[in-house]
PDB file of N, CA and C in Angstrom:
ATOM      1  N   UNK A   1       0.931  -0.984  -0.133  1.00  0.00           N
ATOM      2  CA  UNK A   1      -0.093  -0.164   0.019  1.00  0.00           C
ATOM      3  C   UNK A   1       0.899   1.143   0.068  1.00  0.00           C
ATOM      4  N   UNK A   2       0.622   2.195  -0.786  1.00  0.00           N
ATOM      5  CA  UNK A   2       1.468   3.192  -1.146  1.00  0.00           C
ATOM      6  C   UNK A   2       0.989   4.321  -0.133  1.00  0.00           C
ATOM      7  N   UNK A   3       1.687   5.057   0.757  1.00  0.00           N
ATOM      8  CA  UNK A   3       1.110   5.905   1.542  1.00  0.00           C
ATOM      9  C   UNK A   3       1.320   7.301   1.065  1.00  0.00           C
ATOM     10  N   UNK A   4       0.600   8.167   0.579  1.00  0.00           N
ATOM     11  CA  UNK A   4       0.706   9.422   0.463  1.00  0.00           C
ATOM     12  C   UNK A   4       1.915  10.506   1.157  1.00  0.00           C
ATOM     13  N   UNK A   5       2.222  11.196   0.867  1.00  0.00           N
ATOM     14  CA  UNK A   5       3.449  11.948   1.492  1.00  0.00           C
ATOM     15  C   UNK A   5       2.977  12.576   2.472  1.00  0.00           C
ATOM     16  N   UNK A   6       1.810  13.196   2.452  1.00  0.00           N
ATOM     17  CA  UNK A   6       1.230  13.836   3.753  1.00  0.00           C
ATOM     18  C   UNK A   6       0.743  12.974   5.099  1.00  0.00           C
ATOM     19  N   UNK A   7       0.703  11.698   4.427  1.00  0.00           N
ATOM     20  CA  UNK A   7       0.521  10.511   5.742  1.00  0.00           C
ATOM     21  C   UNK A   7       1.840   9.999   6.112  1.00  0.00           C
ATOM     22  N   UNK A   8       2.649   9.964   5.168  1.00  0.00           N
ATOM     23  CA  UNK A   8       4.331   9.679   5.778  1.00  0.00           C
ATOM     24  C   UNK A   8       4.629  10.854   6.584  1.00  0.00           C
ATOM     25  N   UNK A   9       4.458  12.138   6.273  1.00  0.00           N
ATOM     26  CA  UNK A   9       4.686  13.189   7.024  1.00  0.00           C
ATOM     27  C   UNK A   9       4.247  12.875   8.823  1.00  0.00           C
ATOM     28  N   UNK A  10       2.942  12.636   8.646  1.00  0.00           N
ATOM     29  CA  UNK A  10       2.195  12.429   9.674  1.00  0.00           C
ATOM     30  C   UNK A  10       2.652  11.191  10.648  1.00  0.00           C
ATOM     31  N   UNK A  11       3.087  10.173   9.873  1.00  0.00           N
ATOM     32  CA  UNK A  11       3.755   9.205  10.521  1.00  0.00           C
ATOM     33  C   UNK A  11       5.024   9.778  11.376  1.00  0.00           C
ATOM     34  N   UNK A  12       5.809  10.465  10.691  1.00  0.00           N
ATOM     35  CA  UNK A  12       7.045  10.973  11.093  1.00  0.00           C
ATOM     36  C   UNK A  12       6.731  11.991  12.377  1.00  0.00           C
ATOM     37  N   UNK A  13       5.869  12.796  12.318  1.00  0.00           N
ATOM     38  CA  UNK A  13       5.351  13.672  13.494  1.00  0.00           C
ATOM     39  C   UNK A  13       5.025  13.010  14.603  1.00  0.00           C
ATOM     40  N   UNK A  14       4.016  11.746  14.358  1.00  0.00           N
ATOM     41  CA  UNK A  14       3.601  10.869  15.687  1.00  0.00           C
ATOM     42  C   UNK A  14       4.847  10.253  16.121  1.00  0.00           C
ATOM     43  N   UNK A  15       5.934   9.809  15.310  1.00  0.00           N
ATOM     44  CA  UNK A  15       7.127   9.189  15.800  1.00  0.00           C
ATOM     45  C   UNK A  15       7.709  10.544  16.745  1.00  0.00           C
ATOM     46  N   UNK A  16       7.891  11.456  16.446  1.00  0.00           N
ATOM     47  CA  UNK A  16       8.584  12.802  17.325  1.00  0.00           C
ATOM     48  C   UNK A  16       7.517  12.720  18.298  1.00  0.00           C
ATOM     49  N   UNK A  17       6.207  12.626  18.312  1.00  0.00           N
ATOM     50  CA  UNK A  17       5.494  13.096  19.563  1.00  0.00           C
ATOM     51  C   UNK A  17       5.610  11.997  20.597  1.00  0.00           C
ATOM     52  N   UNK A  18       5.670  10.435  20.155  1.00  0.00           N
ATOM     53  CA  UNK A  18       6.239   9.528  20.861  1.00  0.00           C
ATOM     54  C   UNK A  18       7.321   9.132  21.481  1.00  0.00           C
ATOM     55  N   UNK A  19       8.337   9.831  20.870  1.00  0.00           N
ATOM     56  CA  UNK A  19       9.564   9.646  21.238  1.00  0.00           C
ATOM     57  C   UNK A  19      10.743   8.682  20.739  1.00  0.00           C
ATOM     58  N   UNK A  20      10.163   8.388  19.545  1.00  0.00           N
ATOM     59  CA  UNK A  20      10.744   7.549  18.530  1.00  0.00           C
ATOM     60  C   UNK A  20      11.945   8.274  17.754  1.00  0.00           C
ATOM     61  N   UNK A  21      11.573   9.524  17.561  1.00  0.00           N
ATOM     62  CA  UNK A  21      12.147  10.238  16.399  1.00  0.00           C
ATOM     63  C   UNK A  21      12.619  11.910  17.060  1.00  0.00           C
ATOM     64  N   UNK A  22      13.698  12.177  16.905  1.00  0.00           N
ATOM     65  CA  UNK A  22      14.027  13.452  17.716  1.00  0.00           C
ATOM     66  C   UNK A  22      13.370  14.469  16.986  1.00  0.00           C
ATOM     67  N   UNK A  23      12.612  15.469  17.541  1.00  0.00           N
ATOM     68  CA  UNK A  23      11.965  16.282  17.380  1.00  0.00           C
ATOM     69  C   UNK A  23      12.587  17.580  16.418  1.00  0.00           C
ATOM     70  N   UNK A  24      13.935  17.511  16.960  1.00  0.00           N
ATOM     71  CA  UNK A  24      14.662  18.577  16.315  1.00  0.00           C
ATOM     72  C   UNK A  24      14.662  18.470  14.917  1.00  0.00           C
ATOM     73  N   UNK A  25      14.478  17.571  14.298  1.00  0.00           N
ATOM     74  CA  UNK A  25      14.600  17.067  12.788  1.00  0.00           C
ATOM     75  C   UNK A  25      13.089  17.593  12.017  1.00  0.00           C
ATOM     76  N   UNK A  26      12.880  18.491  11.077  1.00  0.00           N
ATOM     77  CA  UNK A  26      11.759  18.628  10.277  1.00  0.00           C
ATOM     78  C   UNK A  26      11.451  17.304   9.744  1.00  0.00           C
ATOM     79  N   UNK A  27      10.104  16.811   9.653  1.00  0.00           N
ATOM     80  CA  UNK A  27       9.720  15.427   9.086  1.00  0.00           C
ATOM     81  C   UNK A  27      10.045  15.637   7.601  1.00  0.00           C
ATOM     82  N   UNK A  28       9.587  16.406   6.923  1.00  0.00           N
ATOM     83  CA  UNK A  28      10.067  16.653   5.370  1.00  0.00           C
ATOM     84  C   UNK A  28      11.466  16.161   5.106  1.00  0.00           C
ATOM     85  N   UNK A  29      12.494  16.960   5.934  1.00  0.00           N
ATOM     86  CA  UNK A  29      13.854  16.441   5.799  1.00  0.00           C
ATOM     87  C   UNK A  29      14.176  15.262   6.101  1.00  0.00           C
ATOM     88  N   UNK A  30      13.734  14.429   7.096  1.00  0.00           N
ATOM     89  CA  UNK A  30      13.821  13.000   7.396  1.00  0.00           C
ATOM     90  C   UNK A  30      13.372  12.216   6.238  1.00  0.00           C
ATOM     91  N   UNK A  31      12.055  12.590   5.749  1.00  0.00           N
ATOM     92  CA  UNK A  31      11.498  11.701   4.522  1.00  0.00           C
ATOM     93  C   UNK A  31      12.348  11.961   3.297  1.00  0.00           C
ATOM     94  N   UNK A  32      13.029  13.071   2.994  1.00  0.00           N
ATOM     95  CA  UNK A  32      13.823  13.122   1.860  1.00  0.00           C
ATOM     96  C   UNK A  32      15.056  12.595   1.990  1.00  0.00           C
ATOM     97  N   UNK A  33      15.815  12.573   3.063  1.00  0.00           N
ATOM     98  CA  UNK A  33      16.822  11.940   3.343  1.00  0.00           C
ATOM     99  C   UNK A  33      16.980  10.322   3.105  1.00  0.00           C
ATOM    100  N   UNK A  34      15.902   9.905   3.616  1.00  0.00           N
ATOM    101  CA  UNK A  34      15.713   8.448   3.718  1.00  0.00           C
ATOM    102  C   UNK A  34      15.049   8.154   2.566  1.00  0.00           C
ATOM    103  N   UNK A  35      14.279   8.536   1.699  1.00  0.00           N
ATOM    104  CA  UNK A  35      14.030   8.324   0.479  1.00  0.00           C
ATOM    105  C   UNK A  35      15.259   8.671  -0.555  1.00  0.00           C
ATOM    106  N   UNK A  36      16.351   9.597  -0.399  1.00  0.00           N
ATOM    107  CA  UNK A  36      17.316   9.663  -1.127  1.00  0.00           C
ATOM    108  C   UNK A  36      18.257   8.400  -1.095  1.00  0.00           C
ATOM    109  N   UNK A  37      18.527   8.000   0.080  1.00  0.00           N
ATOM    110  CA  UNK A  37      19.425   6.772   0.436  1.00  0.00           C
ATOM    111  C   UNK A  37      18.738   5.473  -0.238  1.00  0.00           C
ATOM    112  N   UNK A  38      17.494   5.316  -0.006  1.00  0.00           N
ATOM    113  CA  UNK A  38      17.057   4.218  -0.589  1.00  0.00           C
ATOM    114  C   UNK A  38      16.818   4.183  -1.973  1.00  0.00           C
ATOM    115  N   UNK A  39      16.920   5.288  -2.568  1.00  0.00           N
ATOM    116  CA  UNK A  39      16.514   5.355  -3.991  1.00  0.00           C
ATOM    117  C   UNK A  39      18.118   5.073  -4.650  1.00  0.00           C
ATOM    118  N   UNK A  40      19.049   5.153  -3.750  1.00  0.00           N
ATOM    119  CA  UNK A  40      20.665   4.957  -4.719  1.00  0.00           C
ATOM    120  C   UNK A  40      20.204   3.599  -5.517  1.00  0.00           C
ATOM    121  N   UNK A  41      19.815   2.611  -4.968  1.00  0.00           N
ATOM    122  CA  UNK A  41      20.050   1.344  -5.665  1.00  0.00           C
ATOM    123  C   UNK A  41      18.936   1.310  -6.948  1.00  0.00           C
ATOM    124  N   UNK A  42      18.241   1.835  -6.775  1.00  0.00           N
ATOM    125  CA  UNK A  42      16.938   1.892  -8.162  1.00  0.00           C
ATOM    126  C   UNK A  42      17.677   3.156  -9.236  1.00  0.00           C
ATOM    127  N   UNK A  43      18.354   4.303  -8.538  1.00  0.00           N
ATOM    128  CA  UNK A  43      18.345   5.252  -9.585  1.00  0.00           C
ATOM    129  C   UNK A  43      19.811   5.227 -10.173  1.00  0.00           C
ATOM    130  N   UNK A  44      20.696   4.409  -9.542  1.00  0.00           N
ATOM    131  CA  UNK A  44      22.150   4.324  -9.709  1.00  0.00           C
ATOM    132  C   UNK A  44      22.559   2.632 -10.089  1.00  0.00           C
ATOM    133  N   UNK A  45      22.114   1.965 -10.997  1.00  0.00           N
ATOM    134  CA  UNK A  45      22.400   0.664 -11.272  1.00  0.00           C
ATOM    135  C   UNK A  45      23.878   0.271 -11.392  1.00  0.00           C
ATOM    136  N   UNK A  46      24.853   1.089 -11.380  1.00  0.00           N
ATOM    137  CA  UNK A  46      26.172   0.776 -11.514  1.00  0.00           C
ATOM    138  C   UNK A  46      26.422   0.404 -10.030  1.00  0.00           C
ATOM    139  N   UNK A  47      26.077   1.542  -9.098  1.00  0.00           N
ATOM    140  CA  UNK A  47      26.270   0.842  -7.911  1.00  0.00           C
ATOM    141  C   UNK A  47      25.689  -0.409  -7.520  1.00  0.00           C
ATOM    142  N   UNK A  48      24.535  -0.579  -7.816  1.00  0.00           N
ATOM    143  CA  UNK A  48      23.825  -2.090  -7.400  1.00  0.00           C
ATOM    144  C   UNK A  48      24.693  -3.047  -8.040  1.00  0.00           C
ATOM    145  N   UNK A  49      25.272  -2.754  -9.220  1.00  0.00           N
ATOM    146  CA  UNK A  49      26.295  -4.102  -9.851  1.00  0.00           C
ATOM    147  C   UNK A  49      27.376  -4.123  -9.250  1.00  0.00           C
ATOM    148  N   UNK A  50      27.822  -3.041  -8.591  1.00  0.00           N
ATOM    149  CA  UNK A  50      29.058  -3.104  -7.906  1.00  0.00           C
ATOM    150  C   UNK A  50      28.985  -3.690  -6.729  1.00  0.00           C
ATOM    151  N   UNK A  51      27.684  -3.693  -6.100  1.00  0.00           N
ATOM    152  CA  UNK A  51      27.253  -4.257  -4.887  1.00  0.00           C
ATOM    153  C   UNK A  51      27.254  -5.635  -4.838  1.00  0.00           C
ATOM    154  N   UNK A  52      26.630  -6.144  -5.964  1.00  0.00           N
ATOM    155  CA  UNK A  52      26.237  -7.672  -6.521  1.00  0.00           C
ATOM    156  C   UNK A  52      27.695  -8.122  -6.903  1.00  0.00           C
ATOM    157  N   UNK A  53      28.416  -7.235  -7.415  1.00  0.00           N
ATOM    158  CA  UNK A  53      30.010  -8.201  -7.665  1.00  0.00           C
ATOM    159  C   UNK A  53      30.747  -8.102  -6.487  1.00  0.00           C
ATOM    160  N   UNK A  54      30.892  -6.878  -5.705  1.00  0.00           N
ATOM    161  CA  UNK A  54      32.110  -6.820  -4.832  1.00  0.00           C
ATOM    162  C   UNK A  54      31.581  -6.763  -3.222  1.00  0.00           C
ATOM    163  N   UNK A  55      30.403  -6.572  -2.867  1.00  0.00           N
ATOM    164  CA  UNK A  55      30.282  -6.740  -1.417  1.00  0.00           C
ATOM    165  C   UNK A  55      30.220  -8.108  -0.813  1.00  0.00           C
ATOM    166  N   UNK A  56      30.466  -8.014   0.461  1.00  0.00           N
ATOM    167  CA  UNK A  56      30.727  -9.341   1.060  1.00  0.00           C
ATOM    168  C   UNK A  56      29.363 -10.012   1.110  1.00  0.00           C
ATOM    169  N   UNK A  57      28.429  -9.154   1.378  1.00  0.00           N
ATOM    170  CA  UNK A  57      26.954  -9.707   1.303  1.00  0.00           C
ATOM    171  C   UNK A  57      25.972  -9.165   0.333  1.00  0.00           C
ATOM    172  N   UNK A  58      26.227  -9.657  -0.921  1.00  0.00           N
ATOM    173  CA  UNK A  58      25.625  -8.795  -1.966  1.00  0.00           C
ATOM    174  C   UNK A  58      24.135  -8.927  -2.303  1.00  0.00           C
ATOM    175  N   UNK A  59      23.516  -9.371  -1.347  1.00  0.00           N
ATOM    176  CA  UNK A  59      21.831  -9.605  -1.500  1.00  0.00           C
ATOM    177  C   UNK A  59      21.140  -8.462  -1.171  1.00  0.00           C
ATOM    178  N   UNK A  60      19.896  -8.410  -1.773  1.00  0.00           N
ATOM    179  CA  UNK A  60      19.122  -7.349  -1.551  1.00  0.00           C
ATOM    180  C   UNK A  60      18.810  -7.008   0.000  1.00  0.00           C
ATOM    181  N   UNK A  61      18.644  -8.107   0.466  1.00  0.00           N
ATOM    182  CA  UNK A  61      18.189  -8.076   2.151  1.00  0.00           C
ATOM    183  C   UNK A  61      19.533  -7.500   2.786  1.00  0.00           C
ATOM    184  N   UNK A  62      20.959  -7.785   2.250  1.00  0.00           N
ATOM    185  CA  UNK A  62      21.861  -6.806   3.033  1.00  0.00           C
ATOM    186  C   UNK A  62      21.994  -5.774   2.589  1.00  0.00           C
ATOM    187  N   UNK A  63      21.557  -5.082   1.451  1.00  0.00           N
ATOM    188  CA  UNK A  63      21.475  -3.692   1.070  1.00  0.00           C
ATOM    189  C   UNK A  63      20.313  -3.193   2.052  1.00  0.00           C
ATOM    190  N   UNK A  64      19.344  -3.623   2.308  1.00  0.00           N
ATOM    191  CA  UNK A  64      18.237  -3.073   3.234  1.00  0.00           C
ATOM    192  C   UNK A  64      18.697  -2.952   4.502  1.00  0.00           C
ATOM    193  N   UNK A  65      19.354  -4.138   4.840  1.00  0.00           N
ATOM    194  CA  UNK A  65      20.166  -3.988   6.369  1.00  0.00           C
ATOM    195  C   UNK A  65      20.778  -2.945   6.442  1.00  0.00           C
ATOM    196  N   UNK A  66      21.662  -2.610   5.604  1.00  0.00           N
ATOM    197  CA  UNK A  66      22.589  -1.282   5.532  1.00  0.00           C
ATOM    198  C   UNK A  66      21.928   0.016   5.618  1.00  0.00           C
ATOM    199  N   UNK A  67      20.595  -0.159   4.904  1.00  0.00           N
ATOM    200  CA  UNK A  67      19.634   1.250   4.741  1.00  0.00           C
ATOM    201  C   UNK A  67      19.277   1.485   5.963  1.00  0.00           C
ATOM    202  N   UNK A  68      18.692   0.385   6.836  1.00  0.00           N
ATOM    203  CA  UNK A  68      18.151   0.561   8.045  1.00  0.00           C
ATOM    204  C   UNK A  68      19.133   0.982   8.990  1.00  0.00           C
ATOM    205  N   UNK A  69      20.264   0.279   9.096  1.00  0.00           N
ATOM    206  CA  UNK A  69      21.437   0.842  10.182  1.00  0.00           C
ATOM    207  C   UNK A  69      22.007   2.313   9.784  1.00  0.00           C
ATOM    208  N   UNK A  70      21.899   2.530   8.673  1.00  0.00           N
ATOM    209  CA  UNK A  70      22.238   3.943   8.336  1.00  0.00           C
ATOM    210  C   UNK A  70      21.262   4.738   8.644  1.00  0.00           C
ATOM    211  N   UNK A  71      20.015   4.799   8.826  1.00  0.00           N
ATOM    212  CA  UNK A  71      18.807   5.304   9.139  1.00  0.00           C
ATOM    213  C   UNK A  71      18.913   5.579  10.282  1.00  0.00           C
ATOM    214  N   UNK A  72      19.102   4.296  11.386  1.00  0.00           N
ATOM    215  CA  UNK A  72      19.188   4.245  12.795  1.00  0.00           C
ATOM    216  C   UNK A  72      20.140   5.062  13.363  1.00  0.00           C
ATOM    217  N   UNK A  73      21.374   5.353  12.331  1.00  0.00           N
ATOM    218  CA  UNK A  73      22.299   5.985  13.137  1.00  0.00           C
ATOM    219  C   UNK A  73      22.095   7.634  12.864  1.00  0.00           C
ATOM    220  N   UNK A  74      21.705   7.962  11.664  1.00  0.00           N
ATOM    221  CA  UNK A  74      21.420   9.350  11.421  1.00  0.00           C
ATOM    222  C   UNK A  74      20.250   9.854  12.268  1.00  0.00           C
ATOM    223  N   UNK A  75      19.144   9.027  12.614  1.00  0.00           N
ATOM    224  CA  UNK A  75      18.083   9.425  13.400  1.00  0.00           C
ATOM    225  C   UNK A  75      17.952   8.325  14.698  1.00  0.00           C
ATOM    226  N   UNK A  76      18.916   8.688  15.587  1.00  0.00           N
ATOM    227  CA  UNK A  76      18.692   7.866  16.668  1.00  0.00           C
ATOM    228  C   UNK A  76      17.416   8.171  17.559  1.00  0.00           C
ATOM    229  N   UNK A  77      17.033   7.214  18.349  1.00  0.00           N
ATOM    230  CA  UNK A  77      16.028   7.510  19.189  1.00  0.00           C
ATOM    231  C   UNK A  77      16.290   8.691  20.213  1.00  0.00           C
ATOM    232  N   UNK A  78      15.825   9.533  20.585  1.00  0.00           N
ATOM    233  CA  UNK A  78      16.383  10.634  21.421  1.00  0.00           C
ATOM    234  C   UNK A  78      16.061   9.857  22.764  1.00  0.00           C
ATOM    235  N   UNK A  79      16.989  10.413  23.748  1.00  0.00           N
ATOM    236  CA  UNK A  79      17.334   9.674  25.180  1.00  0.00           C
ATOM    237  C   UNK A  79      16.245  10.443  26.194  1.00  0.00           C
TER     238      UNK A  79
END
């Protein structure tokens, strides 16, 4: 199910209100940054090819795990 942009921004605001996301970030900035990181694989096939050829773990699941780890580090849960 594709969630419209406004719905995604509402989910990010909810995450901020409930303490899962630092409220210092503008939700639209969070969405834009995460989207661009995720689109790296679709928008740059040469990077996907390099990952398939040279990554220690070349699977799509490994790429997804790397994305999740990057996002968790960029946007850690506030203390």
